[in-house]
Each structure stands twice: as structure tokens, then as C-alpha cells.
CSV table of C-alpha atoms and ligand atoms in Angstrom, one decimal:
chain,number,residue,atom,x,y,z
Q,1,UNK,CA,0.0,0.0,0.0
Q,2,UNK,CA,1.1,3.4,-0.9
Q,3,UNK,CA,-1.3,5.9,0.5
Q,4,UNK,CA,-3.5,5.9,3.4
Q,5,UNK,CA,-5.7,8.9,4.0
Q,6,UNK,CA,-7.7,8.9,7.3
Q,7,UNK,CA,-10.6,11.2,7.4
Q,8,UNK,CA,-13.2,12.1,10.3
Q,9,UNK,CA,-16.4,12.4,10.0
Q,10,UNK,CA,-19.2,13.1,12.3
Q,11,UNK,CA,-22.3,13.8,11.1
Q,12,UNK,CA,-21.4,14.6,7.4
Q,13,UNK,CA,-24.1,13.3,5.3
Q,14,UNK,CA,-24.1,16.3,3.4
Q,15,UNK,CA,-20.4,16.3,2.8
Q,16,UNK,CA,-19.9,12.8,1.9
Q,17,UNK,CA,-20.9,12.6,-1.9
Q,18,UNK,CA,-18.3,15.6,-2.7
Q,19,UNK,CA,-15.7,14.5,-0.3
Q,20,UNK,CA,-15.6,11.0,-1.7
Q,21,UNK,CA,-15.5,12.1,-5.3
Q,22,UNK,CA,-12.7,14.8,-4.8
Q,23,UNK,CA,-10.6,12.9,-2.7
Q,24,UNK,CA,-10.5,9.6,-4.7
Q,25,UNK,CA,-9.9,12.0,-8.0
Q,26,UNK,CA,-7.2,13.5,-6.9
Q,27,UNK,CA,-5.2,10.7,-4.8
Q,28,UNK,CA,-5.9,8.5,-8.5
Q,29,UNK,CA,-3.7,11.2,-10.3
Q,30,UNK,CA,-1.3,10.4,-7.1
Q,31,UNK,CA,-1.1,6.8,-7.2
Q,32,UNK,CA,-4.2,4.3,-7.7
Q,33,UNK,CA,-2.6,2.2,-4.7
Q,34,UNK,CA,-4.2,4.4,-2.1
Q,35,UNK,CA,-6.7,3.8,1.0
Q,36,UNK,CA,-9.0,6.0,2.6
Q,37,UNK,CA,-9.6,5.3,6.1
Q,38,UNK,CA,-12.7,6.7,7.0
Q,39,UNK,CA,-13.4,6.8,10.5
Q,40,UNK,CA,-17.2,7.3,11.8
Q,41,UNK,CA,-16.6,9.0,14.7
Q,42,UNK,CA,-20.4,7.8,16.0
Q,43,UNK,CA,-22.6,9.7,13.6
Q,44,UNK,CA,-26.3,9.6,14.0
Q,45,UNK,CA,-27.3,10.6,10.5
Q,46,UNK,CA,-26.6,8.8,7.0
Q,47,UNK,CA,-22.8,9.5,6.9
Q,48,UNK,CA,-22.2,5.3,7.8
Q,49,UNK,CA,-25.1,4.2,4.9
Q,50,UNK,CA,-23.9,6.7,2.6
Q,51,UNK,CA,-19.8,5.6,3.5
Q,52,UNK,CA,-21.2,2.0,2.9
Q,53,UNK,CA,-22.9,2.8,-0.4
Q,54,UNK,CA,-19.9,4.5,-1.6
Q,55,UNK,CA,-17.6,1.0,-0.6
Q,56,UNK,CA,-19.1,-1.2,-2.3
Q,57,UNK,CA,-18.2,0.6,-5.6
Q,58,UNK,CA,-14.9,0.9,-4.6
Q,59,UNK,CA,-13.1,-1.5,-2.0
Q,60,UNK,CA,-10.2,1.4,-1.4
Q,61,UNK,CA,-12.7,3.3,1.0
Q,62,UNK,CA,-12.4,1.1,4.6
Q,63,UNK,CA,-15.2,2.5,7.1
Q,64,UNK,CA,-13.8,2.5,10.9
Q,65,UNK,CA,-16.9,2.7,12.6
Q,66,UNK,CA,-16.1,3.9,16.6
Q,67,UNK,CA,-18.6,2.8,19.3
Q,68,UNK,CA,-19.4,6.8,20.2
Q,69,UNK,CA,-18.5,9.5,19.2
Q,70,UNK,CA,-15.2,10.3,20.5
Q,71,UNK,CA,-13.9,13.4,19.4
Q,72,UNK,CA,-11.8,14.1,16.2
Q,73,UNK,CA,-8.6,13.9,17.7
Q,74,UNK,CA,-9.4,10.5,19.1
Q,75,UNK,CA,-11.2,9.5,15.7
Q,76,UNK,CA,-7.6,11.0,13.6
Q,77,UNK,CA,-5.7,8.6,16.1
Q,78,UNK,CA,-8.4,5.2,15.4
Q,79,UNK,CA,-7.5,5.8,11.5
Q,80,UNK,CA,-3.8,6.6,12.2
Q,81,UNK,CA,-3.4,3.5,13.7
Q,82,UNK,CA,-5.0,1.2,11.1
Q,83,UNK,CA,-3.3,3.1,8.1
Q,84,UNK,CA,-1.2,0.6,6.4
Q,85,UNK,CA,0.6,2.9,3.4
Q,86,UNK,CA,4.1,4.4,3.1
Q,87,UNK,CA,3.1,7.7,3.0
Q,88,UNK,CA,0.1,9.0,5.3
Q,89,UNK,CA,-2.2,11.7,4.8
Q,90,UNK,CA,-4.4,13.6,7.3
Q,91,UNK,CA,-7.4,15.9,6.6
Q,92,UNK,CA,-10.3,17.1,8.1
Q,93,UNK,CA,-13.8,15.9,6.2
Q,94,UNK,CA,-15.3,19.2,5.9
Q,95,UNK,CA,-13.3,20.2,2.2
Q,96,UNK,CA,-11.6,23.0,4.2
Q,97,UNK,CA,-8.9,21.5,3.1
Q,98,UNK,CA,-8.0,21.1,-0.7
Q,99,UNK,CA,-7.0,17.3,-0.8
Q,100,UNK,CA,-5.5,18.1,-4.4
Q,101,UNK,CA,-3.0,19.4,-2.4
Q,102,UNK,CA,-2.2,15.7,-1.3
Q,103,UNK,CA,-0.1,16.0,-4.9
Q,104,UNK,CA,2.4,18.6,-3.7
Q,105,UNK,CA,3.0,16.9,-0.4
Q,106,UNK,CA,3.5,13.1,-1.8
Q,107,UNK,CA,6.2,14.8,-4.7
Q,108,UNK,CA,7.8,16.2,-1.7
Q,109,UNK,CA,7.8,12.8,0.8
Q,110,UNK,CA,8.4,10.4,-2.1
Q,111,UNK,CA,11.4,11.8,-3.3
Q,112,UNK,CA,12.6,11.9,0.9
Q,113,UNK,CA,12.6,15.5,0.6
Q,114,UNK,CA,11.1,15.1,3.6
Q,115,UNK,CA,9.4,12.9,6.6
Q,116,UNK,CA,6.0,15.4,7.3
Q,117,UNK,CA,4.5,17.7,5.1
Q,118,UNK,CA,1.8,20.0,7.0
Q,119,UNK,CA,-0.1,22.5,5.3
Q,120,UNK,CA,-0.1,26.2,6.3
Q,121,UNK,CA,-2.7,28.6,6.3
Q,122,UNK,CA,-1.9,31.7,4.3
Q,123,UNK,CA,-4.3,34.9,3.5
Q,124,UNK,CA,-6.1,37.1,5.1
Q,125,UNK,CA,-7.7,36.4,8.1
Q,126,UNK,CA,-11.6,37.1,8.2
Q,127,UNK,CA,-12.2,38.3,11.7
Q,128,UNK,CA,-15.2,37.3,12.1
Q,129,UNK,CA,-17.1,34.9,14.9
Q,130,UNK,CA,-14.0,31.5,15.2
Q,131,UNK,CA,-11.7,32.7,13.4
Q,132,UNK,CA,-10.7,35.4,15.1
Q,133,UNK,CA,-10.4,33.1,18.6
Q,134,UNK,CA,-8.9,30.3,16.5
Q,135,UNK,CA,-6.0,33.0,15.0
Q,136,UNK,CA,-5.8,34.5,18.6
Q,137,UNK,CA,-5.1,30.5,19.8
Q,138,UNK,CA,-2.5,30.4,16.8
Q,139,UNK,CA,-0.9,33.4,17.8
Q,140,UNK,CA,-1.1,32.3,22.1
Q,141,UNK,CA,0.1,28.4,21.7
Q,142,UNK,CA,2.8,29.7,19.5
Q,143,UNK,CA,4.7,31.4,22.2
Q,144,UNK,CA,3.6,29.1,24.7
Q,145,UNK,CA,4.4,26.1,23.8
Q,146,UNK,CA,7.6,27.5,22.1
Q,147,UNK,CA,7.0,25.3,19.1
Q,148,UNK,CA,8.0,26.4,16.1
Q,149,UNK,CA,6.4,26.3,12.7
Q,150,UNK,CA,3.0,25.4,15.0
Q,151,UNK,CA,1.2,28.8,13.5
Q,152,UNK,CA,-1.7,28.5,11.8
Q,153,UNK,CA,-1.2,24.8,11.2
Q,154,UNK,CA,-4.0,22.0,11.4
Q,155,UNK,CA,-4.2,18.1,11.1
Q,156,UNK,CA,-4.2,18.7,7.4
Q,157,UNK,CA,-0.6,16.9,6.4
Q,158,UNK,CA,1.0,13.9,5.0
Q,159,UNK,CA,3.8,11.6,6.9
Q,160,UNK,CA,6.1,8.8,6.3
Q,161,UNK,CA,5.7,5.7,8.0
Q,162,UNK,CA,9.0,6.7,10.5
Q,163,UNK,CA,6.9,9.6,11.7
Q,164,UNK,CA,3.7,8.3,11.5
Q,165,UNK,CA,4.9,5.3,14.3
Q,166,UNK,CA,6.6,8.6,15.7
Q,167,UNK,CA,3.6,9.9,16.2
Q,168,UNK,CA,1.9,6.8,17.5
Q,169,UNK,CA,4.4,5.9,20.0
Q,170,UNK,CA,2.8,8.9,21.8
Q,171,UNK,CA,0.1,6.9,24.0
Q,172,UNK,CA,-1.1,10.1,26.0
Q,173,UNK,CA,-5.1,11.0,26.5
Q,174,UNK,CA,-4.7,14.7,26.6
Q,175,UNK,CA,-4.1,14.6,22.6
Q,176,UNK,CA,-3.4,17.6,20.6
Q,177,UNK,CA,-1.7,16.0,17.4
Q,178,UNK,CA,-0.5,19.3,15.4
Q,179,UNK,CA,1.6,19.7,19.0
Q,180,UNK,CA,2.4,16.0,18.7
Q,181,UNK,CA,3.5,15.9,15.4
Q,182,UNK,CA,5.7,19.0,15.7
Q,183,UNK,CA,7.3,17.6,18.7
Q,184,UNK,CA,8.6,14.4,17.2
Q,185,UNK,CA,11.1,16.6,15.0
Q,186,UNK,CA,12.1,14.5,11.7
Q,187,UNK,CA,12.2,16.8,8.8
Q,188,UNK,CA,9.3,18.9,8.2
Q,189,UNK,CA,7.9,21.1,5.5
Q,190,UNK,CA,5.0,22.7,5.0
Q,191,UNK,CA,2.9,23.6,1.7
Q,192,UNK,CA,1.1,26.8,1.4
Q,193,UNK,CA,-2.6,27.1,1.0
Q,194,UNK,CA,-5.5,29.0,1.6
Q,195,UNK,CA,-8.2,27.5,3.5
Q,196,UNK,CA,-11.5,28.0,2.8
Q,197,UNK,CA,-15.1,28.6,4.7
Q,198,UNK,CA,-16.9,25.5,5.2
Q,199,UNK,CA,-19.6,25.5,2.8
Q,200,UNK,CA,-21.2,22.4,3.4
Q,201,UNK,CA,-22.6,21.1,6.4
Q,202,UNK,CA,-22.2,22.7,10.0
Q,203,UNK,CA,-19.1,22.7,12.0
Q,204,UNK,CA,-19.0,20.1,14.3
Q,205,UNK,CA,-16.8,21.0,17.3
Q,206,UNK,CA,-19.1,22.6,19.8
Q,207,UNK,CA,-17.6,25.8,21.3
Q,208,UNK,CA,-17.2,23.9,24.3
Q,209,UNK,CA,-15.3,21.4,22.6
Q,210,UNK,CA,-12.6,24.1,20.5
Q,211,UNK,CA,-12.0,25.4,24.2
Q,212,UNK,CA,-11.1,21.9,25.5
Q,213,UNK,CA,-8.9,21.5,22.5
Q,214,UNK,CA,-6.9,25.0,23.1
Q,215,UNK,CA,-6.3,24.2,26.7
Q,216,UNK,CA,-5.2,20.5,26.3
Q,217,UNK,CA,-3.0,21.6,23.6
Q,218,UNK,CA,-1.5,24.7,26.0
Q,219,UNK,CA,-1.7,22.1,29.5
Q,220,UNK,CA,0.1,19.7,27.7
Q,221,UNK,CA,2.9,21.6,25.8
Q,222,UNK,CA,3.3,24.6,27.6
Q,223,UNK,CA,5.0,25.1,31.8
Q,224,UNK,CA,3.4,28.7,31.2
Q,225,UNK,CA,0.6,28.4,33.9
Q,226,UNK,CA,2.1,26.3,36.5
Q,227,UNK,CA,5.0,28.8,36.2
Q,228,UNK,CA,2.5,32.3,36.4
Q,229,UNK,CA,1.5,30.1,39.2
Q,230,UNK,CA,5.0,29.9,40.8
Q,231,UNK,CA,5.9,33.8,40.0
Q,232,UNK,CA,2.9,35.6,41.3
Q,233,UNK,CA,3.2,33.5,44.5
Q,234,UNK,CA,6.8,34.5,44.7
Q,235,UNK,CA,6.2,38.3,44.4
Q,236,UNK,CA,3.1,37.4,46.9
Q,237,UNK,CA,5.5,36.1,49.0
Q,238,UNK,CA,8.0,39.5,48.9
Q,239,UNK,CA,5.3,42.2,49.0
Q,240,UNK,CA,3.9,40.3,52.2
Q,241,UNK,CA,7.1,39.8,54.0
Q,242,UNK,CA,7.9,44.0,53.4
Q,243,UNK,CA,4.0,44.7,54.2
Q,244,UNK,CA,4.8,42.4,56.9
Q,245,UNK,CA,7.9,43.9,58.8
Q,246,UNK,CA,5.5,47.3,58.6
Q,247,UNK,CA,3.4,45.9,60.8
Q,248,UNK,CA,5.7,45.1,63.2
Q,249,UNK,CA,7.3,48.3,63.6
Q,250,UNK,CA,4.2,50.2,63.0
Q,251,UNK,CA,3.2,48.1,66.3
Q,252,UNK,CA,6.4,48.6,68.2
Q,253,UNK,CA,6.4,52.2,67.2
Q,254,UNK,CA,2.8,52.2,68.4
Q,255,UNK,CA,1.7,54.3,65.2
Q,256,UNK,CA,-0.3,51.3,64.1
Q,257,UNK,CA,-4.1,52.3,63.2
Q,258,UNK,CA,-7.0,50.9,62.3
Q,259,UNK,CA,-6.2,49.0,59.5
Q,260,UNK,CA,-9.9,47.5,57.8
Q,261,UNK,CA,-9.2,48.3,54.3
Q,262,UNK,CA,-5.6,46.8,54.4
Q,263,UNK,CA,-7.3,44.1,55.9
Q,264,UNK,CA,-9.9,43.0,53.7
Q,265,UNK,CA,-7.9,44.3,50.7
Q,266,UNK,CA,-5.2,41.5,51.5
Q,267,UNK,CA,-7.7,39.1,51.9
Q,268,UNK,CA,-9.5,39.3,48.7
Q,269,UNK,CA,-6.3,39.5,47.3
Q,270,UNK,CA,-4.9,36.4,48.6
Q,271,UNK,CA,-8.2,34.3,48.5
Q,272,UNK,CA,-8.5,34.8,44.8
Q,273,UNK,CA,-5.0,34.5,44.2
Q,274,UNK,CA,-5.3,31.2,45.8
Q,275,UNK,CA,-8.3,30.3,44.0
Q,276,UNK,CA,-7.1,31.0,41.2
Q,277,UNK,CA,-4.0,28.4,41.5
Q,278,UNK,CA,-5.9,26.0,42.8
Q,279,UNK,CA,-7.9,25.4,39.8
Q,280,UNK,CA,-4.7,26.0,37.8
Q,281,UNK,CA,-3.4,23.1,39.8
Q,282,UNK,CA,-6.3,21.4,39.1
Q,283,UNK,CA,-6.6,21.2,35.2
Q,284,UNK,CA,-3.2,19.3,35.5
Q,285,UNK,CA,-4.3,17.1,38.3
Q,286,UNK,CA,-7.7,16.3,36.2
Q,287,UNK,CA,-5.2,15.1,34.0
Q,288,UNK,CA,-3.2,13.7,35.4
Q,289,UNK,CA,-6.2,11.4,36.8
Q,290,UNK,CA,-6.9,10.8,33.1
Q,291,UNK,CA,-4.0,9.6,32.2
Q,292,UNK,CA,-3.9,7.0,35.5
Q,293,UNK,CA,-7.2,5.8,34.2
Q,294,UNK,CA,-5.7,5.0,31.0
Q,295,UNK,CA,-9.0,4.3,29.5
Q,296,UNK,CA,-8.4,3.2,25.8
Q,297,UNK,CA,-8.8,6.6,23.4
Q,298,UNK,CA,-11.8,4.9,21.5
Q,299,UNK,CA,-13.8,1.7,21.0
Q,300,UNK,CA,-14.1,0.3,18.0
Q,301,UNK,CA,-17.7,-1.0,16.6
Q,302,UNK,CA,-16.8,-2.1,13.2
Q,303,UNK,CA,-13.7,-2.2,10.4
Q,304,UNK,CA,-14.8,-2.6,7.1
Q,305,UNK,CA,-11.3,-3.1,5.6
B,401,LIG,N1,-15.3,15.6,13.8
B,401,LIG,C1,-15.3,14.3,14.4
B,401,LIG,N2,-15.7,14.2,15.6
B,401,LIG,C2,-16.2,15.2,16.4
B,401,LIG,C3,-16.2,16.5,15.8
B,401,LIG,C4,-15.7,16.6,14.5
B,401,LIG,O1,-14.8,13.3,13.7
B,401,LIG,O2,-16.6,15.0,17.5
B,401,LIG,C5,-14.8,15.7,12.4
B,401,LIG,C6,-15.7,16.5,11.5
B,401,LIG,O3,-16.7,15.7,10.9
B,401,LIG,C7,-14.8,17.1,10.4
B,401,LIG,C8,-13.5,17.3,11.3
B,401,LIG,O4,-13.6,16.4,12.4
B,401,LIG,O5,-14.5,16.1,9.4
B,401,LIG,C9,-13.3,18.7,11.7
B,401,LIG,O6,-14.4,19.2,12.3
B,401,LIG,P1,-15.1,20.6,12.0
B,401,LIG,O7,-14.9,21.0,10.6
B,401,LIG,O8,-16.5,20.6,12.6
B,401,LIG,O9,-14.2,21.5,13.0
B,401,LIG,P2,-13.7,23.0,12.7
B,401,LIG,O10,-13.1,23.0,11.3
B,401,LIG,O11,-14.9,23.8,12.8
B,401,LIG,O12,-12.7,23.2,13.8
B,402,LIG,MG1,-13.9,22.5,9.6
């Protein structure tokens, strides 16, 4: 096997016909050895039927059916780890992403120009509703994490097989693979492109769920919090022990007054100081309960392979 492309979906019936017939055109000018690894990531709607439909006109589309829905980080790693080609591609289901591009990235890996190929965002940004928070994560994981080449960079890519076990050799539940798969090092390039609006279908990660994604990615690439944490304690820890000898003397010296604003202004300060580490604390502790859990990443229901 040559090529495997995984692809998420969740809820795409109205995606499905146009995915399936771009993608498959454009991998067949690439190489007709080639798979695409769908993963159902526990859709309620016709994406399975309409995935099953599509497979039994051509065998090359393998359905990985999950048990639940999962999330699409989980789903990306079900298909990563069934992918059985040389050179392994990654992109979301939604057409966002040009799989044309898939061209450009195999020319690159096949002549071992390279070991991952990711494909960067370029353009103007459109600030309105996501993208502005998504461009403001960008910009914030960037520095944080102190990755570089992590800008403006999705799961849209292609891989080797060395950096696709790279990537899987990394068995941790708080998963963010564009941090993953910049973190294994190899050679990496990037192709240019501009991505477009979804235009079919709804976008399926739930506010709730983009914000879970940003922090797992910043909790588990970045020391930033624990050490804000560690700093504003320490500068607690120097204005109190000046504020502190002032008491004394203001005691000893006998000019010490009434002091109800210093009072309760150094208690709110402390208390939310303290509340506010303490729930820093706890986003690593929650995970690091996760990880002791080690509950598999996903279940899977079916394989049609
Ligand atoms: N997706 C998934 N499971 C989920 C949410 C999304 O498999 O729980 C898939 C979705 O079908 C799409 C891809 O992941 O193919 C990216 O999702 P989406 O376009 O909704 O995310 P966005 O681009 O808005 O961040
Ligand atoms: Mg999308």
C-alpha cells in the first residue's frame, strides 16, 4: 500500500458525496494504490449508509466505525493507527482543506525530501465569529508552547511511515496532534494554502469542545501556567514579608491604626490569588487522573477493511 488517507467524520451526510468524489480523483492522479480510512466518529445521521454505499463501488474506502463519538482527535488517532501505506495523509472531512494538495505533499515525501508535510494557512484572516479566537489560539500556543512552525497549522498533512509510528508511539489521552506531530522533529515542510469557509454542512466542534482542545493543547505543551502560578506567588510572597515587617514596627512604634481596608484588601487578594491556582493546579491534576485511568482513546464498533 502506498497511500492511506484517514478522514473524520461526524455527522457529514451532506459532505460525503463531494468528499468521496474529490478525494478519490485527486489521490488516483497520485497513485491508484491508495486507501481512505474513514473513520465514523459515531454519527447519527446517513454518513455510515452513505460511507457503505460508496464501498461497495470501490473496496479502497475502509469505514472504521467507533462505538461513540469520541472526538476528532481521538477518531484522527483510530485511523492513524490502522493506516497501512508508506506515506500517510491527514485531513479534516469538511473540504476545508484542498485534498488536491495531497499532490504537492507526496512529490515532496516520495522523493525523501522530507518525513512530514503539514499544510499552512496563508491569506487574510476574516475576523469574524471563530476565526478570530482560532488566529488569537495560533498566535497564544505559539509562544507558549515554544513550538515552532506550529502557526496557523491544522491536522491537514501527509507523513512517512517513520513519523507516522513517531507519532503513534505517543500513548497520552490529553491529545493535541498538530503539538504531537511537531514535537517528534524528523524533517518537516509545509505547503502553502489557503483555506477556505466550510460550505457544506455545520461545523461540528461545539464551542465547548474548541475550548477543551486550546487548553489540552496549551496544559500539555506549555509550563506557562504552572510557572504564572510559581511567579505571582513569589512576588506574593515579597510584597507580604515587606508589608509584613511594617506591621511590626508600626506596632512597636505604636503608630499602628486601624487598619480595615488593608485588611480585607489583602484578603481578597490572597483568596482569589489562591483560588485562582488552585484550579490551575487542578486542570493538570484532572489530568493527570486521566491519564492513570488510561481508558483506551476509543472503541471500535466495526472495520470494514
Ligand atoms: N469531527 C469528528 N468528531 C467530532 C467532531 C468533528 O470526527 O466530535 C470531524 C468532522 O466531521 C470534520 C473534522 O472532524 O471532518 C473537523 O471538524 P469541524 O470541521 O467541525 O471542525 P472545525 O473546522 O470547525 O474546527
Ligand atoms: Mg472544519
Amino acid at each position: 500500500m502506498e497511500i492511506s488517507l484517514v478522514i473524520p467524520l461526524y455527522n457529514e451526510e451532506a459532505v460525503v458525496p463531494e468528499l468521496i468524489s474529490r478525494t478519490i480523483g485527486s489521490l488516483e492522479k497520485i497513485k491508484k494504490d491508495f486507501e481512505l480510512i474513514i473513520v465514523d466518529d459515531g454519527s447519527s445521521d446517513k454518513t455510515l449508509e452513505l460511507l457503505k454505499y460508496y464501498r461497495k463501488k470501490d473496496k479502497r474506502i475502509k469505514i472504521l466505525q467507533l462505538s461513540r463519538n469520541f472526538g476528532h482527535q481521538a477518531a484522527y488517532t483510530a485511523g492513524m493507527e490502522k493506516a497501512k501505506g508508506s506515506f500517510v495523509g491527514l485531513m479534516d472531512g469538511d473540504l476545508q482543506d484542498p485534498p488536491e494538495l495531497f499532490a504537492d505533499m507526496y512529490a515532496l515525501l516520495s522523493e525523501d525530501k522530507a518525513d512530514v508535510i503539514y499544510g499552512k494557512r496563508t491569506g487574510k484572516i476574516t475576523f469574524k465569529g471563530r476565526s478570530v479566537l482560532t488566529h488569537w489560539f495560533h498566535k497564544g500556543f505559539k509562544r507558549l508552547s515554544g513550538l515552532e512552525g506550529i502557526e496557523h497549522v491544522g491536522n491537514f498533512s501527509m507523513m512517512n511511515r517513520t513519523a507516522l509510528m513517531a507519532m503513534l508511539a505517543f500513548s497520552e489521552k490529553t491529545r493535541y496532534l498538530p503539538g504531537i506531530r511537531r514535537f517528534i522533529g524528523f524533517r518537516q515542510e509545509f505547503v502553502e494554502y489557503k483555506r477556505k469557509e466550510r460550505n457544506i454542512g455545520r461545523s461540528k466542534m461545539k464551542m465547548g469542545q474548541l475550548i477543551s482542545l486550546s487548553s489540552d493543547a496549551i496544559f500539555s505543551f506549555s509550563k506557562v501556567p504552572i510557572k504564572i502560578c510559581l511567579y505571582l506567588g513569589l512576588i506574593g510572597v515579597i510584597v507580604f514579608f515587606i508589608a509584613g515587617i511594617y506591621t511590626i514596627i508600626a506596632k512597636i512604634a505604636g503608630f499602628a491604626v486601624l487598619g480595615w481596608s488593608s485588611t480585607l484588601l489583602s484578603i481578597f487578594f490572597l483568596g482569589s490569588i489562591q483560588l485562582t491556582f488552585m484550579g490551575v493546579l487542578g486542570e493538570y491534576i484532572y489530568r493527570i487522573h486521566k491519564e492513570s485511568q488510561n481508558r483506551p482513546l476509543f472503541l471500535v464498533k466495526d472495520f470494514y477493511s
